[in-house]
Coordinates of C-alpha atoms (C1' of nucleotides) in Angstrom, one line a residue:
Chain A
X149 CA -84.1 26.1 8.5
X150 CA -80.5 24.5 8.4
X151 CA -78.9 23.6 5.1
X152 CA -75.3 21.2 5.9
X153 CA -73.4 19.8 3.5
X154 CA -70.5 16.9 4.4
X155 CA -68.4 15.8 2.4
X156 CA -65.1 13.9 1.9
X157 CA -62.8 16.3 -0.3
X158 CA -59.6 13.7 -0.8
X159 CA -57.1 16.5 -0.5
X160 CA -58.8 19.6 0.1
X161 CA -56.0 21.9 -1.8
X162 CA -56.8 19.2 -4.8
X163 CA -60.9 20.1 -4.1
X164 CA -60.0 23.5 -4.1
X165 CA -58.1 22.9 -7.9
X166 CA -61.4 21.6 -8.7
X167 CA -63.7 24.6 -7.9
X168 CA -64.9 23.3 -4.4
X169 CA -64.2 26.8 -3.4
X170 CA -66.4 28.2 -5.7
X171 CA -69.3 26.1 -5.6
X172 CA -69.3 26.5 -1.4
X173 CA -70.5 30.3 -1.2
X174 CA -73.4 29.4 -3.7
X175 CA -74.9 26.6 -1.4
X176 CA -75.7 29.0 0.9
X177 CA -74.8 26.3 3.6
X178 CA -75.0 26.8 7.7
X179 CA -72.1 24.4 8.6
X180 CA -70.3 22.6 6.0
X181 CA -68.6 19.5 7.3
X182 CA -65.2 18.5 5.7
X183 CA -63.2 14.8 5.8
X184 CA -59.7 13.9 4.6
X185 CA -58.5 17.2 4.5
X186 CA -55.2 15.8 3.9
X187 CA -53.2 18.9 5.2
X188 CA -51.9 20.8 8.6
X189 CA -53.8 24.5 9.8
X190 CA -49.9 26.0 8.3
X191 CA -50.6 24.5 4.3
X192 CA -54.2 26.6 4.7
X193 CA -53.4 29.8 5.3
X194 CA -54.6 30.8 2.0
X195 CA -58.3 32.8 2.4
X196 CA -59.8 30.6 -0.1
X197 CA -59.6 28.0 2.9
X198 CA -61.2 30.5 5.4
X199 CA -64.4 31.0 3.4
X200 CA -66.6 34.2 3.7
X201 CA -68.7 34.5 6.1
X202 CA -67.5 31.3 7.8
X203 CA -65.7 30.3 11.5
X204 CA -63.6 27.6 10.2
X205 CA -62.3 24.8 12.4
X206 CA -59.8 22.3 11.3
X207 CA -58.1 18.8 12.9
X208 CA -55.1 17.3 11.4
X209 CA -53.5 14.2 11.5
X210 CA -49.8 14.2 12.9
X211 CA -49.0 12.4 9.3
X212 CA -48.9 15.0 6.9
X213 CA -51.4 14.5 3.9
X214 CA -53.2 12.1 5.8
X215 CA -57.1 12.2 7.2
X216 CA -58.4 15.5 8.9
X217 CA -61.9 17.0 8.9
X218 CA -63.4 20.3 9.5
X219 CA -65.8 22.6 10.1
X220 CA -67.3 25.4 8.7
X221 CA -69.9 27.2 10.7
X222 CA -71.9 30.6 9.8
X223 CA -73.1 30.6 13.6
X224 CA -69.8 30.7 15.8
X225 CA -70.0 27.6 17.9
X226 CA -70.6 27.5 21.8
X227 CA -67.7 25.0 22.1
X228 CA -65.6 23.3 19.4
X229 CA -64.4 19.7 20.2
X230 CA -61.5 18.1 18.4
X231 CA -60.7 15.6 21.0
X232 CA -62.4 11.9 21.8
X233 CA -58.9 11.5 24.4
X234 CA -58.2 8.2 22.3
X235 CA -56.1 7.2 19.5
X236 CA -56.1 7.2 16.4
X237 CA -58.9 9.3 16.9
X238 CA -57.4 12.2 18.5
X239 CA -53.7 11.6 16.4
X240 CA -55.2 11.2 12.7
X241 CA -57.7 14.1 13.4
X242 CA -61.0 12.2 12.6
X243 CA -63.1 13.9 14.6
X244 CA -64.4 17.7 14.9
X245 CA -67.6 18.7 16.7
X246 CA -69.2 22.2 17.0
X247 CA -71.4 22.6 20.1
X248 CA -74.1 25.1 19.7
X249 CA -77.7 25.7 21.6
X250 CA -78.9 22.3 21.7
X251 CA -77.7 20.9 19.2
X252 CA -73.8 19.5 17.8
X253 CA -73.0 19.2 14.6
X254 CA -69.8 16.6 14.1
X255 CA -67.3 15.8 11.1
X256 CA -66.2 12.4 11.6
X257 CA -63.5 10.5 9.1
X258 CA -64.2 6.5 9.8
X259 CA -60.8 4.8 9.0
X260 CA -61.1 2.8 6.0
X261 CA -60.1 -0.9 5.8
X262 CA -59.7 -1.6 2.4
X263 CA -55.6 -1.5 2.0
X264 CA -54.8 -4.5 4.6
X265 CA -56.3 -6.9 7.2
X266 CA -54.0 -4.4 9.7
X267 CA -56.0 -1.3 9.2
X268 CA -59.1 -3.6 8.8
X269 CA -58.1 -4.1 12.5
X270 CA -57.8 -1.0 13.1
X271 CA -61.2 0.1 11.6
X272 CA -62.9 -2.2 13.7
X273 CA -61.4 -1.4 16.7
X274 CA -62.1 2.4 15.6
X275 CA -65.6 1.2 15.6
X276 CA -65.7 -0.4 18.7
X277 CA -64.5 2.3 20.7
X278 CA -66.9 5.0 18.5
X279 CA -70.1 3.0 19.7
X280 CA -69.2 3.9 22.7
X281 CA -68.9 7.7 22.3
X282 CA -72.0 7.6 20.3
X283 CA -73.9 5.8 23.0
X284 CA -72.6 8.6 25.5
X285 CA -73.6 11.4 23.3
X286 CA -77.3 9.6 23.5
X287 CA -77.4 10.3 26.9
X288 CA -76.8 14.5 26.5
X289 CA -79.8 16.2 26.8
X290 CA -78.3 17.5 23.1
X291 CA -79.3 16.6 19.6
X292 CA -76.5 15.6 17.0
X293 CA -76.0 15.5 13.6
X294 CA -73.5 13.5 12.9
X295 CA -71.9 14.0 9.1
X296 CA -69.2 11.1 8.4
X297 CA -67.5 9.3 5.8
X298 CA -68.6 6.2 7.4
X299 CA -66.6 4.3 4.8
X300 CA -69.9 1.2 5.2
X301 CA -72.4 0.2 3.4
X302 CA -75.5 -0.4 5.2
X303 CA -77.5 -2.7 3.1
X304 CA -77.4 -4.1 -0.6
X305 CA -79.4 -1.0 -1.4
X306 CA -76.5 1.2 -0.8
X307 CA -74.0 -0.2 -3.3
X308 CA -73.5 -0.9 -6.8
X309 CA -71.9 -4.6 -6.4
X310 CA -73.1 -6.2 -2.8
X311 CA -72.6 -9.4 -4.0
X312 CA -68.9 -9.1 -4.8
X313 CA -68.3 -7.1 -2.6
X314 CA -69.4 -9.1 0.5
X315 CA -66.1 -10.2 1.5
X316 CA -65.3 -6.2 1.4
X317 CA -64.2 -4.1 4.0
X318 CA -67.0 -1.4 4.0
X319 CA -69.8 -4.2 3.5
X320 CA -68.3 -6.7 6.1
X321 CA -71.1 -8.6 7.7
X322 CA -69.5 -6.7 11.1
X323 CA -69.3 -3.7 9.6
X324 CA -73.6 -3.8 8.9
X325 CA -74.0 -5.0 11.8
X326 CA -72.5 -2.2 13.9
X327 CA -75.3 -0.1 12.0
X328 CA -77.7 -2.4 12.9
X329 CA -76.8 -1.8 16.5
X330 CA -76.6 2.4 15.6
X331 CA -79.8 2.7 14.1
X332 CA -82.0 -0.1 15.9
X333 CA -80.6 -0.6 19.5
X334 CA -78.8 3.1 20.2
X335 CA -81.3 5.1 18.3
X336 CA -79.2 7.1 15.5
X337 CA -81.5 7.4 11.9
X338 CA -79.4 7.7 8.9
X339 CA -81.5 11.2 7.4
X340 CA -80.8 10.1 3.8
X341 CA -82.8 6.8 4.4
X342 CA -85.5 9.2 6.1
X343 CA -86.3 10.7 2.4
X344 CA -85.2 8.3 -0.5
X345 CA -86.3 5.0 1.0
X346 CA -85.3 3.0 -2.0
X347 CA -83.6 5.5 -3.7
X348 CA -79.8 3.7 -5.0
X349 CA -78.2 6.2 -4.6
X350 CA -74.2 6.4 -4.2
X351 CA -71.6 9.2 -2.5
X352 CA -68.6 7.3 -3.5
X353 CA -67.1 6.1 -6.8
X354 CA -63.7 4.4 -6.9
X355 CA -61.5 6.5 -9.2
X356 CA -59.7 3.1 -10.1
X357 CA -61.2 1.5 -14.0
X358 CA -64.4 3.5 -15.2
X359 CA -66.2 3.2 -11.9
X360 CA -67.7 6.8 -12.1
X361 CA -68.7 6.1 -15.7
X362 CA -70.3 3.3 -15.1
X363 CA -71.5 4.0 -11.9
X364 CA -70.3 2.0 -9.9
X365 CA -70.6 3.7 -6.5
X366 CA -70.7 3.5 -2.4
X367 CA -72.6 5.1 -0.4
X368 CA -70.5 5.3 2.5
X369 CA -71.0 9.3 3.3
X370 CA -74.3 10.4 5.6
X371 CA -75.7 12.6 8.3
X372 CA -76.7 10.3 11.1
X373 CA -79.0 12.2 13.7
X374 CA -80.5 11.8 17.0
X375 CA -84.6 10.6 17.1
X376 CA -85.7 14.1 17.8
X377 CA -84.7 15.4 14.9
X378 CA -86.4 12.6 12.8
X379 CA -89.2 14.5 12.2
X380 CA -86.8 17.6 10.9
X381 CA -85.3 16.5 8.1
X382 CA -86.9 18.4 5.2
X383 CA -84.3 17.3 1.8
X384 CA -81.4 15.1 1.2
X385 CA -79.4 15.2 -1.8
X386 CA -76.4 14.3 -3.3
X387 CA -74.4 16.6 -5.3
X388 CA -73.1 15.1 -8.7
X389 CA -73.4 17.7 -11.2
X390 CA -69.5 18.3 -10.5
X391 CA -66.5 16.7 -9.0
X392 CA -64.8 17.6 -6.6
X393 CA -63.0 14.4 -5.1
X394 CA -64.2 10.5 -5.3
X395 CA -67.0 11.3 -2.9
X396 CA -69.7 13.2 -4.0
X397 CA -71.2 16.2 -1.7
X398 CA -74.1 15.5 0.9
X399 CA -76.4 18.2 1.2
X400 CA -79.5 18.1 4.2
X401 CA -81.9 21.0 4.7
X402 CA -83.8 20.3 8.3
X403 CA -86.1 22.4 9.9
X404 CA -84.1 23.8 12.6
X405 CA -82.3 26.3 13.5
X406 CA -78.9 26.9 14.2
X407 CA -78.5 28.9 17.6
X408 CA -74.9 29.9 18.7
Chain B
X256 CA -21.9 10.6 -42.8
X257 CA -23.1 10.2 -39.2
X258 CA -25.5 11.6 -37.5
X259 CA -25.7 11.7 -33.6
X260 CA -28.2 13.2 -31.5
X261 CA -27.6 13.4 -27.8
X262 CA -30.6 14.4 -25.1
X263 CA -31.5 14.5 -21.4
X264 CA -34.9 13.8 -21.5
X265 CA -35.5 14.1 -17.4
X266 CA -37.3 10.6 -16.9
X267 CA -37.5 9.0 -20.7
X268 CA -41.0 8.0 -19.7
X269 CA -42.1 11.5 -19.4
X270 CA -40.8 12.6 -22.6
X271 CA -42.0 9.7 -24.3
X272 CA -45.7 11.4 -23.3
X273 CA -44.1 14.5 -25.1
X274 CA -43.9 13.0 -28.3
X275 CA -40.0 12.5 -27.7
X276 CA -40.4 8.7 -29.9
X277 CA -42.7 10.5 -33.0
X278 CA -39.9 13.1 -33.3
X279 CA -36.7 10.8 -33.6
X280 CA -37.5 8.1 -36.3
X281 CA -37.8 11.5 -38.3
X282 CA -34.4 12.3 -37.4
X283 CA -32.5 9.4 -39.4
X284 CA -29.9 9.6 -36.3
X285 CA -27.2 7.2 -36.5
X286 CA -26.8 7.0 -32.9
X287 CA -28.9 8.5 -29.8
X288 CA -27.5 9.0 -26.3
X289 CA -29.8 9.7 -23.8
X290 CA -29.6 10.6 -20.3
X291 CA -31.7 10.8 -16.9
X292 CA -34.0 8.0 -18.2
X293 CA -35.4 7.6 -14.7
X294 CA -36.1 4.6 -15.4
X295 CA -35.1 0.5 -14.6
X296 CA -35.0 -1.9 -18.1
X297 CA -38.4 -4.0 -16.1
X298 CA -40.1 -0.4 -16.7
X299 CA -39.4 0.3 -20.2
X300 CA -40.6 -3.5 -21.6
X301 CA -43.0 -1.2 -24.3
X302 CA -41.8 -1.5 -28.0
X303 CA -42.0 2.7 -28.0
X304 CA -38.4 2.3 -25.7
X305 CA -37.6 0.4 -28.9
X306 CA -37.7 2.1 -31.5
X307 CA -37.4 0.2 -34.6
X308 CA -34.2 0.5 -36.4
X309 CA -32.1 0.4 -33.2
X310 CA -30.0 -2.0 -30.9
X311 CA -30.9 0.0 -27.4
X312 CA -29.0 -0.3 -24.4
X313 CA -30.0 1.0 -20.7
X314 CA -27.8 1.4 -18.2
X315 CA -29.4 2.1 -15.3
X316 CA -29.0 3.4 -11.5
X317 CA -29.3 1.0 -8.4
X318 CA -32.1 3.5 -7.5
X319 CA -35.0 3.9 -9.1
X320 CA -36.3 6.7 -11.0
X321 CA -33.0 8.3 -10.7
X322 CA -30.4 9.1 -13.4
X323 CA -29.6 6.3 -15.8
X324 CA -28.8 6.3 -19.2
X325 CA -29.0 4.7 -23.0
X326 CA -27.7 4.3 -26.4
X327 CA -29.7 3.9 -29.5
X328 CA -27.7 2.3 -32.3
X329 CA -28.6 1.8 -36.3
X330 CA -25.4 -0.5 -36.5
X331 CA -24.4 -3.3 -33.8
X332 CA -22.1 -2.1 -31.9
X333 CA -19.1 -4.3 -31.4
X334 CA -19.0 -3.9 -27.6
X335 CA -20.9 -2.1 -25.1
X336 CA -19.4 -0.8 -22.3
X337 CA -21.6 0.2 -18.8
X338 CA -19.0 -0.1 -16.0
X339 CA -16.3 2.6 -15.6
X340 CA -14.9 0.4 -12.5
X341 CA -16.3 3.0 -9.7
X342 CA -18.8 4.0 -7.7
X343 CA -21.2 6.4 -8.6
X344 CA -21.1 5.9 -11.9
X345 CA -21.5 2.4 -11.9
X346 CA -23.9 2.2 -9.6
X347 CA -25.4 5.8 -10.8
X348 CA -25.5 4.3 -14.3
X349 CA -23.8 7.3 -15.7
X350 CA -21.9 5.9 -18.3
X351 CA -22.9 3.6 -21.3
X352 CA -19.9 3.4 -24.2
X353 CA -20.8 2.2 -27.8
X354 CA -17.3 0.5 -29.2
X355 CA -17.5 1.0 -33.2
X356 CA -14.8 0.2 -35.7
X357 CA -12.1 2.4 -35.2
X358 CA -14.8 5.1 -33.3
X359 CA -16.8 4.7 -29.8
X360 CA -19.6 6.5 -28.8
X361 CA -20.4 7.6 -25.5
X362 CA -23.3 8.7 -23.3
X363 CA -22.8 10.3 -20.2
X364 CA -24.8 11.7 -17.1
X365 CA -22.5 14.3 -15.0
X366 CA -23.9 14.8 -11.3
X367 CA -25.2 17.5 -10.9
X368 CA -23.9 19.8 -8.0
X369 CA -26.9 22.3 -7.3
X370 CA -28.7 20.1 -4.8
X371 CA -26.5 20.5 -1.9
X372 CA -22.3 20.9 -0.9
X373 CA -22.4 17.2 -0.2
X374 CA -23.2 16.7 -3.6
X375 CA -21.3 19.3 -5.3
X376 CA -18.4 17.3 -3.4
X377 CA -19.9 14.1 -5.1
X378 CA -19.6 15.8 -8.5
X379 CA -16.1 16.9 -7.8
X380 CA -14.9 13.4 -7.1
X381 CA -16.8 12.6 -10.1
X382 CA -14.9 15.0 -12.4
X383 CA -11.5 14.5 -11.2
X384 CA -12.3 10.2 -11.7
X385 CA -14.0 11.0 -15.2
X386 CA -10.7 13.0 -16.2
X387 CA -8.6 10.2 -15.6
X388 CA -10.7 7.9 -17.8
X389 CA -10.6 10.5 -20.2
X390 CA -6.9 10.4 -20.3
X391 CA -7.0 6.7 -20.8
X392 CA -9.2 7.0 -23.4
X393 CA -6.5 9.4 -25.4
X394 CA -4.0 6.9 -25.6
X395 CA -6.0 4.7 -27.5
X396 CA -5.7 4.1 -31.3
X397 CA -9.7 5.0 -32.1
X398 CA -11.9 8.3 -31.9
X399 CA -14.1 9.3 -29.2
X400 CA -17.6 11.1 -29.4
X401 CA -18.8 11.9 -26.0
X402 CA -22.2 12.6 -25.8
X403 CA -23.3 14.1 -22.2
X404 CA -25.4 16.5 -20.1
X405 CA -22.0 17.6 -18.6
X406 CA -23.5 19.5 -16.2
X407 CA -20.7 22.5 -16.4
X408 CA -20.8 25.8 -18.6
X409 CA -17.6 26.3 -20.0
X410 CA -17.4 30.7 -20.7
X411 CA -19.2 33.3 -20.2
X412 CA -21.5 32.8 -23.2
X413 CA -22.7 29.5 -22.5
X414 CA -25.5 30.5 -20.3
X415 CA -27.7 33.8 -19.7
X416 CA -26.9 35.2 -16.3
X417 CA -23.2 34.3 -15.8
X418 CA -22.5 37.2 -13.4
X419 CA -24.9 36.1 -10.8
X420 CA -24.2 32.6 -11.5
X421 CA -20.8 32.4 -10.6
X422 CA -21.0 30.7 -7.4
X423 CA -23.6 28.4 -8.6
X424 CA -23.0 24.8 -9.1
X425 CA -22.5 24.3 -13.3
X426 CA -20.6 27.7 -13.3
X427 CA -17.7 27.8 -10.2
X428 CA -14.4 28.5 -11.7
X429 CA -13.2 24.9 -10.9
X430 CA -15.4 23.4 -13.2
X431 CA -14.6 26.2 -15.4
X432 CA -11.0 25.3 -14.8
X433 CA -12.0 21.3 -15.4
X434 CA -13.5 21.7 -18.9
X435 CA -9.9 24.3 -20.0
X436 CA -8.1 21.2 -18.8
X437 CA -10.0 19.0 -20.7
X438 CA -9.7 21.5 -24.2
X439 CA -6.6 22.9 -23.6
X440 CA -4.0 20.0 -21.7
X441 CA -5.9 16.4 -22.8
X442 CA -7.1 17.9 -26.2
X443 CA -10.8 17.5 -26.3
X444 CA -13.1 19.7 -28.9
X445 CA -16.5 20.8 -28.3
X446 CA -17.7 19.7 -31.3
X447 CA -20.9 23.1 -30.7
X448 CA -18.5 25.7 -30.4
X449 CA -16.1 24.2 -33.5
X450 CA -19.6 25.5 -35.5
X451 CA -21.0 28.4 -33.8
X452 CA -18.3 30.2 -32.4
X453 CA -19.9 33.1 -31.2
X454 CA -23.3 32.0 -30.6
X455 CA -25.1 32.3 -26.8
X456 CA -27.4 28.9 -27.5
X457 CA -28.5 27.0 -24.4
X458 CA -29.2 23.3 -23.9
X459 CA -31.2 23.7 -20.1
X460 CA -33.8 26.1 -19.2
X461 CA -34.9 25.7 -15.6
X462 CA -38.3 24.3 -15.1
X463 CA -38.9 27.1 -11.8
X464 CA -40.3 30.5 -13.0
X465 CA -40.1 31.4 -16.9
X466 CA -36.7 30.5 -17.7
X467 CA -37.9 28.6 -20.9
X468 CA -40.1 31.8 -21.9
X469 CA -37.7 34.2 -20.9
X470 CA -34.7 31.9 -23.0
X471 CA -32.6 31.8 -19.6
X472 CA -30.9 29.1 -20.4
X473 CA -26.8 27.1 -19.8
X474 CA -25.3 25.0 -22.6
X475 CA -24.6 22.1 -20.4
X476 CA -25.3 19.5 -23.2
X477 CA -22.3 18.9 -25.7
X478 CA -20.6 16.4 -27.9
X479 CA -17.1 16.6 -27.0
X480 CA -14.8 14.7 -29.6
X481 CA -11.3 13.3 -29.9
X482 CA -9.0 15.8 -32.3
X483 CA -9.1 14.1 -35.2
X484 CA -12.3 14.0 -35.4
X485 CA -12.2 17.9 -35.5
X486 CA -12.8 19.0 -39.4
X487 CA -15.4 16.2 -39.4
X488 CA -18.1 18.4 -37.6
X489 CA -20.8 18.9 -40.5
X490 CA -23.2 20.5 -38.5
X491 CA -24.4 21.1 -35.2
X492 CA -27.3 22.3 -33.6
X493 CA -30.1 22.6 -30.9
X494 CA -33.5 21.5 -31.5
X495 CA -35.8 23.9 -29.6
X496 CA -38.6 23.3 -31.7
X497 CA -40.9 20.6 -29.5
X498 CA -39.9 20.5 -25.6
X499 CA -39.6 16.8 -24.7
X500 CA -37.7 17.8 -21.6
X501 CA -36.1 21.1 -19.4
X502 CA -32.8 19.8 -21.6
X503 CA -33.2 20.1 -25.8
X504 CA -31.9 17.3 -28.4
X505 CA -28.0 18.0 -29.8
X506 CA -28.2 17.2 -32.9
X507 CA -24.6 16.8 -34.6
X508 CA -23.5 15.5 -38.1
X509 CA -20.2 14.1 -39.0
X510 CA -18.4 13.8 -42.1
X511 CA -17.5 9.7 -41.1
X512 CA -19.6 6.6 -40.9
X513 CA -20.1 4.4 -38.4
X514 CA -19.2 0.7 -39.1
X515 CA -20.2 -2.5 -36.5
Chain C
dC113 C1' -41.5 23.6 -11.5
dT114 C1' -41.0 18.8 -12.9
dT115 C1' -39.5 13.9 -12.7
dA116 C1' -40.3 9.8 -10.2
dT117 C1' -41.3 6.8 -5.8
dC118 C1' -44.0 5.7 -2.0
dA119 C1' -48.0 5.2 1.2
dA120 C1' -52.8 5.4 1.5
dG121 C1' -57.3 5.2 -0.1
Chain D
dC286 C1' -56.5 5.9 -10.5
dT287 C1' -55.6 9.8 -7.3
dT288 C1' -53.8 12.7 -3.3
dG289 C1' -50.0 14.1 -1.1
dA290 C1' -44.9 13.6 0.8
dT291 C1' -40.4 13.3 -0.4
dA292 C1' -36.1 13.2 -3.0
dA293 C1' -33.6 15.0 -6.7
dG294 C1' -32.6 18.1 -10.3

DNA sequence: CTTATCAAG
DNA sequence: CTTGATAAG
């Protein structure tokens, strides 16, 4: 059995204010996947960022306080990847994998699109370029989980507002589509989907008006997996009993193990 | 009798969320003088920047969120003056004069000097430009209260730790040597030390370690007055009571009135 | 350590 | 609205 956990922290010193740290050891995770750490390796030196029991990986951004992911993994990984050789990718840190036997385990950051039709751009072209690599990781004799702030909502299902918000980045006709394309023509299952089928449930909650209140959430953060492991996925839940950023914490137990 | 309270209330905005605008309507003052409001007039459109009772006056820097200062006045003033004719108190807004019958009132924002040489140099420039004015100021026929974070500890018992401060920026000998000059040659009274003679009171506790716990503190906040106004000082004291700011209220009481 | 601004989400 | 960087004190 594999328990992994993703989530989007918005500031992982401002997570770590919040009690991230102390909720972490309790889950009892395998490999705990991290996005917008919003610091550099040197502004984590502290051991409460080099948790117990733990390898710990991070990937920053050139721009200070900006993006970054990690990984945490109790099995120390075969191979850790922090590269995709293309920009912003590589610069902004998005994306972190940890090989292990048979199976990767990646920490993605999507851009978001929401400030400007510029970084919608941007987004899209992130998107374009991530197909790609996702349709090349297809081809690996390798099963992946892949856990991302995807920053898009699939369908209507997956957001509070779909009507307003159709006009959106995050529920851009484009933007569904692309997981149209991921799920139906390249073979990726979202493993949330897998057990709540009409569950409306959200990850995200703008902390702008009373949208956690009243909520008024996203579900933009998921473990996307290869078909083999369709069968595997045994619980998916969504932490919201406390709060440790705007996204809530993604936790999947699969029926696999991890092998170093 | 007249009342004048003088305070730096580091960003007015910040210690209007400390209560700083309940505590002064109780005060009765007769005029306020306020420095480092931090703030442009488009920011500070709320009655509570207001307060009822008054004719206010802003005089703000060219930057924003940096220095700036105001006058409260129960009685119209019959001028108000917020250009010295230079540069960076003009542009700084470090000055704001309140032209009474027969009396002015003035609030002032000294540079500070502990940033940097450069801007020790700045302050320098500053003092030897604001001694001039100062001068002027002597030869008129009317009496002067100058209300100011002057940014200078005059003796030994104006701050805690004067031994290890004497090559820090508030302390050096020249500005030492500026404030004798002011006393001794143009004729200035610090209208605190007319009162309590002997008495190690502070105006500034640092806002790094536990300065304000450990009462580590400068008297760098004083209402210096013109010398006939010297047997009017009724009383004059430091309010510690509430903290609006790293700086606490001088509150001063004068036996004259202040007529429009 | 605290103010405020700014970029970004 | 919130994180974090930066400037300034």
């Amino acid at each position: 059995m594999a328990k992994i956990i993703t989530v989007n922290t918005n500031g992982i010193r401002a997570a770590a204010r919040k009690g991230f740290f102390d909720w972490l050891p309790k889950q009892d995770a395998d490999v705990v996947c991290i996005q917008e750490t919003k610091a550099q390796v040197d502004q984590l030196e502290d051991p409460v960022f080099h948790p117990q029991g733990y390898h710990c990986y991070y990937n920053d951004a050139i721009k200070k306080g900006y993006s970054g992911t990690a990984i945490y993994s109790r099995v120390k990984p075969r191979k850790v990847i922090s590269s995709l050789g293309w920009d912003p990718a590589d610069s902004e840190g998005r994306y972190l994998q940890a090989d292990y036997d048979g199976l990767s385990v990646i920490s993605l950051y999507m851009p978001s699109g929401s400030s400007s039709e510029a970084v919608q751009a941007k987004k899209d072209r992130f998107l374009e370029l991530f197909l790609d690599h996702l349709k090349v990781l297809r081809r690996k004799r390798r099963e992946f989980v892949i856990c991302a702030d995807w920053n898009i909502c699939h369908r209507e299902i997956d957001l509070r507002n779909w009507k307003s918000n159709q006009k959106n980045s995050g529920f851009l006709p484009h933007e569904r589509a692309w997981l149209d394309t991921l799920y139906d023509e390249v073979g990726y299952i979202d493993s949330f989907r897998l057990i709540n089928q009409d569950s409306d449930q959200y990850t995200w909650w703008s902390n702008r008006g009373q949208a956690w209140a009243n909520n008024v959430g996203w579900r933009l953060d998921y473990q996307v997996i290869t078909p083999k492991l369709g069968d595997k996925v045994l619980s998916a839940d969504i932490y919201k009993d406390e709060r440790f950023s705007d996204h809530a914490p993604q936790i999947m137990e699969y029926d696999f193990d991890i092998k170093g």
